[in-house]
């Protein structure tokens, strides 16, 4: 049946024809649809999901909890990353427009993943159809390549062996904090601790090379590379190697006493033979305890004269001295360019200090020191006593100072007030020995390492330059145990109360050190794996009722 409607266009009236739908008998304009069926019937009769797969398979590794994209990617359940993996498994989505995609909750034990999709497609002229349907994916267990290697002797593809043949681990403690701060160990498979250093194992050679390049930017190192053939495919001419990078650090550490040969002293500009290492970066920074001139020793020069250089560590040859007087050396009349030169880096901090040995309190000694902003009268300092050391290469010790002060001593009572802590690398100790006597040796080594780490914490606490590359975290257990007075000392003072040292004549005599670590300088230790403990609910109304009852019990009623 055909009907005619009038449509007015300006002054003219144009007839408009409508027909009835052959399915639902609804009148519509056939010129707009160009069919004999109305729009609603077209939507009901058409399925735009035809040609789209509604079932799929997702490969899942149960050991490392990763999904195959490829490559293998770590994804949480119902995450954006997992949704993109599922959508890539569906065929036919390139012909439609995706309006919405979301997960439908399923139990993880069912190994089923359901995705709810809303798509849109143009069915006829100017007719867009939108439809919602659910796709189901099944998790199939498949072991990834990395997990396969864990069950074979070829777990790692490259290793970095960092070695320093010294009696203490001070440099490795500093290296450990650098790796943690800048996340330079994110690709490591495992870390093994040996007597002389650490071994880092990586999956690929590029990851190991990245660590070696990073070490070359922070420490003076020597690198040797070697490789071992693991397998060979003769048909395709493919070789599989294991690469090992041997990274050797010089036997000089911070606070070590270095005796240079005469030839090297001339090459460095006529410096003295007795030097003190005050910092270790890509080069070895030395200071002359007699002239207080600084010099730099490169790793190439050290390697050339390594057999002639003598190194004495502070742990074996340390002596205690009591500071009785500190007098600052003024630098007013000196040229500014002379003061700002690299050789005179410690010139603004130079002092004359009078010290006495702990073993002999009757002979005061006056020496120069570069620790003018650290030492104060009455404190105990640690350093070298050249009169008590046997240095065969030095013919006449009288040309050098009797004592060399290195740093200030921190007593064990002050360690209890320490409010910070450091994170450590998870390293496996592969040098553990068996047997009763060997176990005692292992226990002794462990105690020595703990004491060395405490000494490293002392250096971090008093060295502001050292703390720049280290993340310090709040030790909440020790902070809670502090008294109110001690806690007040660990907080920063207001700006109005801080003393300003603008002139050279002003000297700080307070017991507190400006370089001490304050609570505001520490970071909060956040562990995402730990679940927060639920606090017990506090019913304030019940507490008020209990207080009211106790008051009533004290009231006596007279008859």
Coordinates of C-alpha atoms in Angstrom, one line a residue:
X1 CA 0.0 0.0 0.0
X2 CA 1.4 3.4 -0.9
X3 CA 0.6 6.7 0.7
X4 CA 1.5 10.2 -0.3
X5 CA 2.5 13.0 2.0
X6 CA 3.0 16.7 1.0
X7 CA 6.3 18.4 1.6
X8 CA 6.6 22.1 1.2
X9 CA 9.8 23.5 -0.3
X10 CA 9.6 27.3 -0.5
X11 CA 6.4 28.2 -2.4
X12 CA 6.2 24.8 -4.0
X13 CA 4.6 21.7 -2.5
X14 CA 6.3 18.5 -3.4
X15 CA 4.6 15.2 -2.7
X16 CA 6.4 12.7 -0.4
X17 CA 5.7 9.0 -0.8
X18 CA 5.8 6.4 2.0
X19 CA 5.2 2.7 2.0
X20 CA 4.5 0.1 4.6
X21 CA 7.3 -2.3 5.8
X22 CA 6.7 -5.8 4.5
X23 CA 7.6 -7.3 8.0
X24 CA 6.2 -4.9 10.6
X25 CA 3.7 -2.8 8.5
X26 CA 5.4 0.4 9.7
X27 CA 5.3 3.4 7.3
X28 CA 8.6 4.7 6.1
X29 CA 10.1 6.7 3.2
X30 CA 11.7 4.2 0.7
X31 CA 13.7 7.0 -1.0
X32 CA 15.8 7.4 2.2
X33 CA 16.4 3.8 2.9
X34 CA 16.4 2.5 -0.7
X35 CA 14.9 -0.8 0.6
X36 CA 11.5 -2.3 1.2
X37 CA 12.2 -2.9 4.9
X38 CA 12.3 -0.3 7.6
X39 CA 15.3 0.6 9.7
X40 CA 14.2 -1.3 12.8
X41 CA 13.7 -4.5 10.8
X42 CA 17.0 -4.1 9.2
X43 CA 18.7 -3.9 12.6
X44 CA 16.8 -6.9 13.8
X45 CA 17.6 -9.0 10.7
X46 CA 21.3 -8.0 10.4
X47 CA 24.2 -9.3 12.6
X48 CA 27.3 -7.1 12.2
X49 CA 29.4 -9.6 14.4
X50 CA 29.5 -12.1 11.5
X51 CA 33.1 -12.6 10.5
X52 CA 34.5 -11.7 14.0
X53 CA 36.0 -14.5 16.0
X54 CA 34.3 -14.8 19.4
X55 CA 36.7 -17.3 20.9
X56 CA 40.5 -17.3 21.2
X57 CA 43.6 -18.6 23.0
X58 CA 46.0 -16.7 25.2
X59 CA 49.4 -18.3 25.9
X60 CA 50.3 -17.9 29.6
X61 CA 53.5 -18.9 31.5
X62 CA 52.7 -20.1 35.0
X63 CA 56.3 -19.7 36.3
X64 CA 56.9 -16.0 35.5
X65 CA 53.2 -15.0 35.1
X66 CA 53.7 -13.4 31.6
X67 CA 51.5 -13.5 28.5
X68 CA 52.7 -13.9 25.0
X69 CA 52.1 -10.7 23.0
X70 CA 54.8 -11.5 21.5
X71 CA 57.2 -10.9 23.1
X72 CA 56.4 -12.2 26.6
X73 CA 54.9 -9.4 28.6
X74 CA 54.1 -9.2 32.3
X75 CA 50.4 -8.2 32.6
X76 CA 48.0 -8.2 35.5
X77 CA 44.6 -9.7 35.2
X78 CA 42.0 -7.3 33.8
X79 CA 44.7 -4.8 32.8
X80 CA 45.0 -2.6 29.8
X81 CA 48.0 -4.6 28.5
X82 CA 46.1 -7.8 28.7
X83 CA 43.1 -6.3 27.0
X84 CA 45.3 -5.2 24.0
X85 CA 46.7 -8.8 23.8
X86 CA 43.1 -10.2 23.7
X87 CA 41.9 -7.8 21.0
X88 CA 44.8 -8.6 18.8
X89 CA 43.7 -12.3 18.9
X90 CA 40.3 -11.4 17.3
X91 CA 39.9 -11.4 13.5
X92 CA 37.6 -9.1 11.7
X93 CA 37.8 -6.1 13.9
X94 CA 39.4 -4.1 11.2
X95 CA 36.1 -3.9 9.3
X96 CA 34.1 -2.4 12.3
X97 CA 34.6 0.5 14.7
X98 CA 35.2 -0.4 18.4
X99 CA 33.1 1.8 20.7
X100 CA 33.9 0.1 24.0
X101 CA 35.8 -2.8 25.4
X102 CA 35.9 -4.1 29.0
X103 CA 36.4 -7.3 31.0
X104 CA 33.7 -9.5 32.5
X105 CA 34.7 -10.9 35.8
X106 CA 35.7 -14.5 35.9
X107 CA 37.4 -16.6 38.5
X108 CA 41.2 -16.9 38.0
X109 CA 40.9 -20.7 38.6
X110 CA 38.6 -21.1 35.6
X111 CA 41.4 -20.0 33.2
X112 CA 38.8 -18.1 31.2
X113 CA 39.0 -14.4 30.2
X114 CA 35.8 -12.7 28.9
X115 CA 35.8 -9.4 27.1
X116 CA 32.7 -7.4 26.4
X117 CA 32.9 -5.5 23.1
X118 CA 30.7 -2.8 21.7
X119 CA 31.2 -2.3 17.9
X120 CA 29.6 0.0 15.3
X121 CA 29.2 -0.5 11.5
X122 CA 27.3 1.2 8.7
X123 CA 24.7 -1.3 7.4
X124 CA 23.0 0.8 4.7
X125 CA 23.1 4.4 3.5
X126 CA 23.3 6.7 6.5
X127 CA 22.3 3.8 8.8
X128 CA 24.9 2.9 11.5
X129 CA 24.3 -0.1 13.6
X130 CA 25.7 -0.7 17.1
X131 CA 25.9 -4.1 18.8
X132 CA 27.4 -5.6 22.0
X133 CA 28.7 -9.2 22.3
X134 CA 31.1 -11.1 24.6
X135 CA 34.3 -12.9 23.5
X136 CA 35.8 -15.7 25.5
X137 CA 39.5 -16.6 25.7
X138 CA 41.1 -19.6 27.2
X139 CA 44.5 -19.5 29.0
X140 CA 46.8 -22.1 27.6
X141 CA 50.0 -22.9 29.6
X142 CA 53.2 -22.5 27.6
X143 CA 56.6 -22.1 29.1
X144 CA 58.5 -19.0 28.0
X145 CA 62.1 -19.1 26.7
X146 CA 63.5 -17.6 29.9
X147 CA 61.9 -20.1 32.1
X148 CA 63.1 -23.0 29.9
X149 CA 66.7 -21.8 30.4
X150 CA 66.3 -22.0 34.2
X151 CA 66.0 -25.8 33.9
X152 CA 69.2 -26.0 31.8
X153 CA 72.8 -25.1 32.6
X154 CA 72.6 -22.3 30.0
X155 CA 70.5 -19.9 32.2
X156 CA 72.5 -16.7 31.5
X157 CA 74.0 -15.4 28.3
X158 CA 76.4 -12.7 29.7
X159 CA 78.1 -12.1 33.0
X160 CA 79.9 -9.1 34.6
X161 CA 82.5 -9.9 37.2
X162 CA 83.4 -6.9 39.3
X163 CA 86.5 -7.4 41.4
X164 CA 88.6 -5.3 43.8
X165 CA 91.3 -7.2 45.7
X166 CA 91.3 -5.3 49.0
X167 CA 90.5 -6.3 52.6
X168 CA 87.3 -4.3 52.9
X169 CA 84.1 -3.7 51.0
X170 CA 83.8 0.1 51.2
X171 CA 83.8 0.6 47.4
X172 CA 81.2 -2.1 46.9
X173 CA 78.9 -0.7 49.5
X174 CA 79.0 2.6 47.5
X175 CA 78.5 0.8 44.2
X176 CA 75.5 -1.1 45.6
X177 CA 73.8 2.2 46.6
X178 CA 74.4 3.7 43.1
X179 CA 72.9 0.7 41.4
X180 CA 69.8 0.9 43.6
X181 CA 69.4 4.7 43.2
X182 CA 69.6 4.7 39.4
X183 CA 68.0 1.2 38.9
X184 CA 71.0 0.0 36.9
X185 CA 70.3 -3.6 38.0
X186 CA 66.8 -3.9 36.6
X187 CA 67.7 -6.6 33.9
X188 CA 69.8 -8.8 36.2
X189 CA 68.9 -12.4 36.5
X190 CA 70.9 -13.0 39.7
X191 CA 73.7 -11.6 41.8
X192 CA 76.4 -13.7 43.4
X193 CA 78.7 -12.5 46.1
X194 CA 82.3 -13.7 46.2
X195 CA 85.3 -12.8 48.4
X196 CA 86.7 -10.1 46.1
X197 CA 83.5 -8.7 44.6
X198 CA 80.2 -9.4 42.9
X199 CA 79.0 -11.3 39.8
X200 CA 76.1 -10.0 37.8
X201 CA 74.3 -12.4 35.4
X202 CA 72.2 -11.3 32.5
X203 CA 70.1 -12.8 29.7
X204 CA 71.7 -11.0 26.8
X205 CA 75.0 -9.4 26.0
X206 CA 73.4 -5.9 25.6
X207 CA 72.2 -5.9 29.2
X208 CA 75.7 -6.7 30.5
X209 CA 77.3 -4.1 28.2
X210 CA 74.9 -1.5 29.7
X211 CA 76.1 -2.2 33.2
X212 CA 79.8 -2.0 32.1
X213 CA 79.2 1.3 30.4
X214 CA 77.5 2.6 33.6
X215 CA 80.4 1.5 35.8
X216 CA 82.8 3.3 33.5
X217 CA 81.0 6.6 34.3
X218 CA 81.2 6.3 38.1
X219 CA 84.4 4.4 38.9
X220 CA 87.9 3.9 37.5
X221 CA 87.7 0.4 35.9
X222 CA 89.7 -1.9 33.6
X223 CA 87.6 -4.2 31.4
X224 CA 88.5 -7.5 29.8
X225 CA 86.1 -9.4 27.6
X226 CA 86.0 -13.1 26.9
X227 CA 83.5 -15.5 25.3
X228 CA 82.8 -19.2 25.3
X229 CA 81.2 -21.2 22.6
X230 CA 78.0 -23.0 23.8
X231 CA 76.5 -24.4 20.6
X232 CA 76.9 -24.2 16.8
X233 CA 74.5 -24.8 14.0
X234 CA 76.5 -25.9 11.0
X235 CA 73.6 -25.8 8.5
X236 CA 72.7 -22.1 9.2
X237 CA 76.2 -21.1 10.4
X238 CA 74.9 -19.8 13.7
X239 CA 77.0 -19.6 16.9
X240 CA 75.8 -19.3 20.4
X241 CA 78.3 -17.7 22.9
X242 CA 78.5 -16.9 26.5
X243 CA 80.1 -13.5 27.2
X244 CA 82.0 -12.6 30.4
X245 CA 83.2 -9.1 31.2
X246 CA 85.9 -8.9 33.9
X247 CA 85.8 -5.5 35.5
X248 CA 88.8 -4.8 37.7
X249 CA 88.8 -1.9 40.2
X250 CA 92.1 -0.4 41.5
X251 CA 93.3 -1.4 44.9
X252 CA 92.8 2.2 46.2
X253 CA 89.8 3.1 48.2
X254 CA 88.6 6.3 49.9
X255 CA 90.7 7.2 53.0
X256 CA 93.6 5.0 51.9
X257 CA 97.2 6.2 52.3
X258 CA 99.0 6.0 48.9
X259 CA 102.8 6.0 48.4
X260 CA 103.7 7.1 44.9
X261 CA 107.0 6.3 43.1
X262 CA 109.3 9.2 42.3
X263 CA 108.8 9.0 38.5
X264 CA 105.0 9.2 38.9
X265 CA 105.3 12.2 41.2
X266 CA 107.2 14.1 38.5
X267 CA 104.6 13.2 36.0
X268 CA 101.9 14.6 38.3
X269 CA 103.7 18.0 38.6
X270 CA 106.1 17.4 41.4
X271 CA 103.7 16.3 44.1
X272 CA 104.8 14.6 47.3
X273 CA 105.2 10.8 47.6
X274 CA 102.7 10.5 50.5
X275 CA 99.2 11.1 49.3
X276 CA 95.7 10.5 50.8
X277 CA 92.8 9.4 48.7
X278 CA 89.8 11.5 49.6
X279 CA 87.4 10.6 46.7
X280 CA 87.0 7.9 44.1
X281 CA 85.2 8.7 40.8
X282 CA 86.3 7.9 37.2
X283 CA 89.8 9.0 38.5
X284 CA 91.6 8.7 41.8
X285 CA 91.5 12.0 43.7
X286 CA 94.6 12.5 46.0
X287 CA 95.6 15.2 48.5
X288 CA 99.1 15.9 49.8
X289 CA 98.9 16.0 53.6
X290 CA 102.0 18.3 53.7
X291 CA 101.2 21.0 51.1
X292 CA 97.4 20.3 50.9
X293 CA 97.6 20.3 47.1
X294 CA 95.1 18.1 45.2
X295 CA 96.0 15.9 42.3
X296 CA 94.2 13.5 40.0
X297 CA 95.5 10.0 39.1
X298 CA 94.0 8.3 36.1
X299 CA 93.4 4.6 35.8
X300 CA 95.9 4.4 32.9
X301 CA 98.7 6.0 35.0
X302 CA 97.8 3.7 38.0
X303 CA 97.9 0.6 35.8
X304 CA 101.3 1.6 34.5
X305 CA 102.8 2.0 38.0
X306 CA 100.6 -0.5 39.8
X307 CA 103.5 -2.7 41.0
X308 CA 105.4 0.3 42.4
X309 CA 102.5 2.1 44.2
X310 CA 102.0 1.2 47.8
X311 CA 98.6 1.3 49.4
X312 CA 97.8 1.2 53.2
X313 CA 94.2 1.0 54.3
X314 CA 92.7 2.7 57.3
X315 CA 91.2 -0.4 58.8
X316 CA 94.6 -2.0 59.4
X317 CA 96.7 1.1 60.3
X318 CA 94.2 3.4 62.0
X319 CA 95.1 5.3 65.2
X320 CA 92.9 7.5 67.4
X321 CA 93.8 11.1 68.2
X322 CA 92.1 13.6 70.5
X323 CA 91.6 17.1 69.1
X324 CA 92.6 19.8 71.6
X325 CA 92.6 22.9 69.4
X326 CA 91.4 24.0 66.0
X327 CA 92.7 27.2 64.3
X328 CA 91.5 28.3 61.0
X329 CA 93.9 29.3 58.3
X330 CA 92.7 32.6 56.7
X331 CA 92.9 33.0 52.9
X332 CA 91.9 36.7 52.6
X333 CA 95.1 37.9 50.9
X334 CA 95.2 35.1 48.3
X335 CA 94.1 35.6 44.7
X336 CA 90.6 34.3 43.9
X337 CA 91.8 32.5 40.8
X338 CA 94.4 30.7 43.0
X339 CA 91.8 29.7 45.5
X340 CA 89.3 28.4 42.9
X341 CA 91.9 26.2 41.1
X342 CA 91.4 22.4 41.3
X343 CA 94.6 21.9 43.2
X344 CA 93.4 24.2 46.0
X345 CA 89.9 22.6 46.4
X346 CA 90.4 22.3 50.2
X347 CA 92.0 25.7 50.7
X348 CA 88.9 27.4 52.2
X349 CA 88.7 24.5 54.8
X350 CA 92.4 24.4 55.8
X351 CA 93.0 24.5 59.6
X352 CA 95.8 23.9 62.0
X353 CA 94.8 21.4 64.6
X354 CA 96.6 20.3 67.8
X355 CA 96.1 16.6 68.6
X356 CA 97.4 14.1 71.1
X357 CA 97.7 10.4 70.7
X358 CA 95.4 8.2 72.7
X359 CA 98.3 6.1 73.8
X360 CA 100.5 9.1 74.8
X361 CA 98.7 12.2 76.2
X362 CA 101.9 14.2 76.9
X363 CA 103.1 15.1 73.4
X364 CA 100.8 17.5 71.5
X365 CA 101.2 17.5 67.7
X366 CA 100.3 20.4 65.4
X367 CA 99.5 19.5 61.8
X368 CA 97.5 20.9 58.9
X369 CA 94.2 19.3 58.0
X370 CA 91.6 19.6 55.3
X371 CA 88.8 18.8 57.8
X372 CA 88.3 22.3 59.1
X373 CA 84.5 22.1 58.9
X374 CA 84.2 18.8 60.6
X375 CA 86.7 18.6 63.5
X376 CA 86.1 20.5 66.8
X377 CA 88.0 20.5 70.1
X378 CA 87.3 17.6 72.3
X379 CA 86.4 15.2 69.5
X380 CA 88.2 12.0 68.6
X381 CA 89.7 11.7 65.1
X382 CA 91.0 8.7 63.2
X383 CA 94.0 8.7 61.0
X384 CA 97.5 7.4 60.3
X385 CA 100.6 7.6 62.5
X386 CA 103.6 7.5 60.2
X387 CA 105.9 7.0 63.2
X388 CA 104.2 3.7 64.0
X389 CA 104.1 2.5 60.4
X390 CA 106.8 0.6 58.5
X391 CA 107.2 2.1 55.0
X392 CA 110.3 0.8 53.4
X393 CA 110.2 3.0 50.3
X394 CA 110.4 6.2 52.4
X395 CA 113.9 6.8 53.5
X396 CA 113.3 9.8 55.7
X397 CA 110.0 10.3 57.4
X398 CA 111.0 13.6 59.0
X399 CA 110.1 15.4 55.8
X400 CA 106.4 14.4 56.2
X401 CA 103.9 15.1 59.0
X402 CA 103.9 12.6 61.9
X403 CA 100.2 12.1 61.8
X404 CA 97.5 12.3 59.0
X405 CA 93.9 12.9 60.2
X406 CA 91.3 11.3 57.9
X407 CA 87.9 11.6 59.6
X408 CA 86.0 12.1 62.8
X409 CA 85.2 9.0 64.9
X410 CA 81.5 8.2 65.7
X411 CA 81.0 6.3 68.9
X412 CA 78.6 3.4 69.2
X413 CA 76.2 5.4 71.3
X414 CA 75.7 7.8 68.4
X415 CA 74.8 4.9 66.1
X416 CA 71.8 4.1 68.3
X417 CA 70.4 7.6 67.4
X418 CA 70.7 7.0 63.7
X419 CA 67.4 7.6 62.0
X420 CA 68.1 6.4 58.5
X421 CA 68.7 3.1 56.8
X422 CA 69.8 1.9 53.4
X423 CA 68.5 -0.7 51.0
X424 CA 70.7 -3.7 50.0
X425 CA 71.0 -5.9 46.9
X426 CA 69.8 -9.5 47.2
X427 CA 73.0 -11.3 46.5
X428 CA 73.7 -15.0 46.9
X429 CA 76.9 -16.0 48.8
X430 CA 78.5 -18.7 46.8
X431 CA 81.7 -18.9 49.0
X432 CA 80.1 -20.4 52.0
X433 CA 82.2 -23.3 53.4
X434 CA 81.1 -26.4 55.3
X435 CA 82.4 -27.9 58.5
X436 CA 82.5 -26.6 62.1
X437 CA 85.8 -24.6 61.7
X438 CA 84.8 -23.3 58.3
X439 CA 81.4 -22.2 59.7
X440 CA 83.3 -20.2 62.3
X441 CA 85.3 -18.5 59.5
X442 CA 82.1 -17.7 57.6
X443 CA 80.6 -16.2 60.8
X444 CA 83.7 -14.1 61.3
X445 CA 83.6 -12.9 57.7
X446 CA 79.9 -12.0 58.2
X447 CA 80.6 -10.1 61.4
X448 CA 83.4 -8.2 59.7
X449 CA 81.1 -7.2 56.8
X450 CA 78.5 -6.0 59.2
X451 CA 81.0 -3.9 61.0
X452 CA 82.3 -2.5 57.7
X453 CA 78.8 -1.6 56.7
X454 CA 78.3 0.2 60.0
X455 CA 81.5 2.2 59.2
X456 CA 80.1 3.0 55.8
X457 CA 76.9 4.3 57.4
X458 CA 79.1 6.5 59.6
X459 CA 80.7 7.9 56.5
X460 CA 77.3 8.5 54.9
X461 CA 76.1 10.3 58.0
X462 CA 78.9 12.8 58.1
X463 CA 79.8 13.2 54.4
X464 CA 77.4 15.5 52.6
X465 CA 79.1 14.9 49.2
X466 CA 78.7 11.1 49.6
X467 CA 75.0 11.4 50.3
X468 CA 74.2 13.0 47.0
X469 CA 74.2 9.7 45.1
X470 CA 72.5 7.6 47.8
X471 CA 68.8 7.2 48.7
X472 CA 68.3 7.5 52.5
X473 CA 65.1 6.0 54.0
X474 CA 63.4 6.6 57.4
X475 CA 64.1 4.0 60.0
X476 CA 60.7 4.1 61.7
X477 CA 61.6 1.6 64.5
X478 CA 64.5 3.8 65.7
X479 CA 62.6 7.0 65.3
X480 CA 59.9 5.7 67.6
X481 CA 62.5 4.9 70.3
X482 CA 64.0 8.4 70.3
X483 CA 63.2 10.8 73.2
X484 CA 61.6 14.2 72.6
X485 CA 64.9 16.0 73.0
X486 CA 66.7 13.7 70.6
X487 CA 63.9 13.9 68.1
X488 CA 64.0 17.7 68.2
X489 CA 67.7 17.6 67.4
X490 CA 67.0 15.5 64.3
X491 CA 64.6 18.2 62.9
X492 CA 65.6 21.2 60.9
X493 CA 65.6 24.5 62.6
X494 CA 63.7 27.5 61.2
X495 CA 65.6 29.8 58.9
X496 CA 65.6 32.6 61.5
X497 CA 67.5 30.4 64.0
X498 CA 70.1 29.2 61.6
X499 CA 73.5 30.8 61.9
X500 CA 74.8 32.4 58.8
X501 CA 78.6 32.3 58.1
X502 CA 79.1 35.0 55.6
X503 CA 82.5 36.2 56.9
X504 CA 85.7 34.2 57.3
X505 CA 86.0 35.2 60.9
X506 CA 82.8 33.5 62.0
X507 CA 83.2 30.0 63.3
X508 CA 80.6 27.5 64.3
X509 CA 80.9 26.4 67.9
X510 CA 77.6 24.5 68.3
X511 CA 77.5 20.9 69.2
X512 CA 75.2 20.2 66.2
X513 CA 76.7 19.7 62.8
X514 CA 75.1 21.4 59.8
X515 CA 75.8 18.3 57.7
X516 CA 73.8 16.0 60.1
X517 CA 70.9 14.1 58.5
X518 CA 67.5 15.5 59.4
X519 CA 64.1 13.9 59.3
X520 CA 63.0 16.1 56.4
X521 CA 65.9 14.8 54.2
X522 CA 64.8 11.2 54.4
X523 CA 62.5 9.2 52.2
X524 CA 59.7 6.9 53.3
X525 CA 60.3 3.3 52.6
X526 CA 57.4 2.1 50.4
X527 CA 57.0 -1.6 49.7
X528 CA 54.1 -2.4 47.3
X529 CA 54.2 -6.1 48.1
X530 CA 53.4 -5.6 51.8
X531 CA 49.7 -5.4 52.6
X532 CA 48.7 -2.5 55.0
X533 CA 47.7 -3.6 58.4
X534 CA 44.1 -2.7 59.2
X535 CA 43.8 -0.5 62.2
X536 CA 41.4 -1.4 64.9
X537 CA 38.3 0.8 64.9
X538 CA 38.1 3.2 67.7
X539 CA 34.7 3.8 69.2
X540 CA 34.8 7.3 70.7
X541 CA 31.3 7.0 72.0
X542 CA 32.2 3.9 73.9
X543 CA 35.2 5.5 75.4
X544 CA 33.1 8.4 76.7
X545 CA 30.6 6.0 78.3
X546 CA 33.5 4.2 80.1
X547 CA 34.9 7.4 81.4
X548 CA 31.4 8.5 82.6
X549 CA 31.0 5.1 84.4
X550 CA 34.3 5.5 86.2
X551 CA 33.3 8.9 87.4
X552 CA 30.0 7.5 88.8
X553 CA 31.8 4.8 90.8
X554 CA 33.7 7.5 92.6
X555 CA 30.5 9.3 93.7
X556 CA 29.1 8.3 97.1
X557 CA 25.3 8.5 97.6
X558 CA 24.2 9.6 101.1
X559 CA 20.8 8.4 102.3

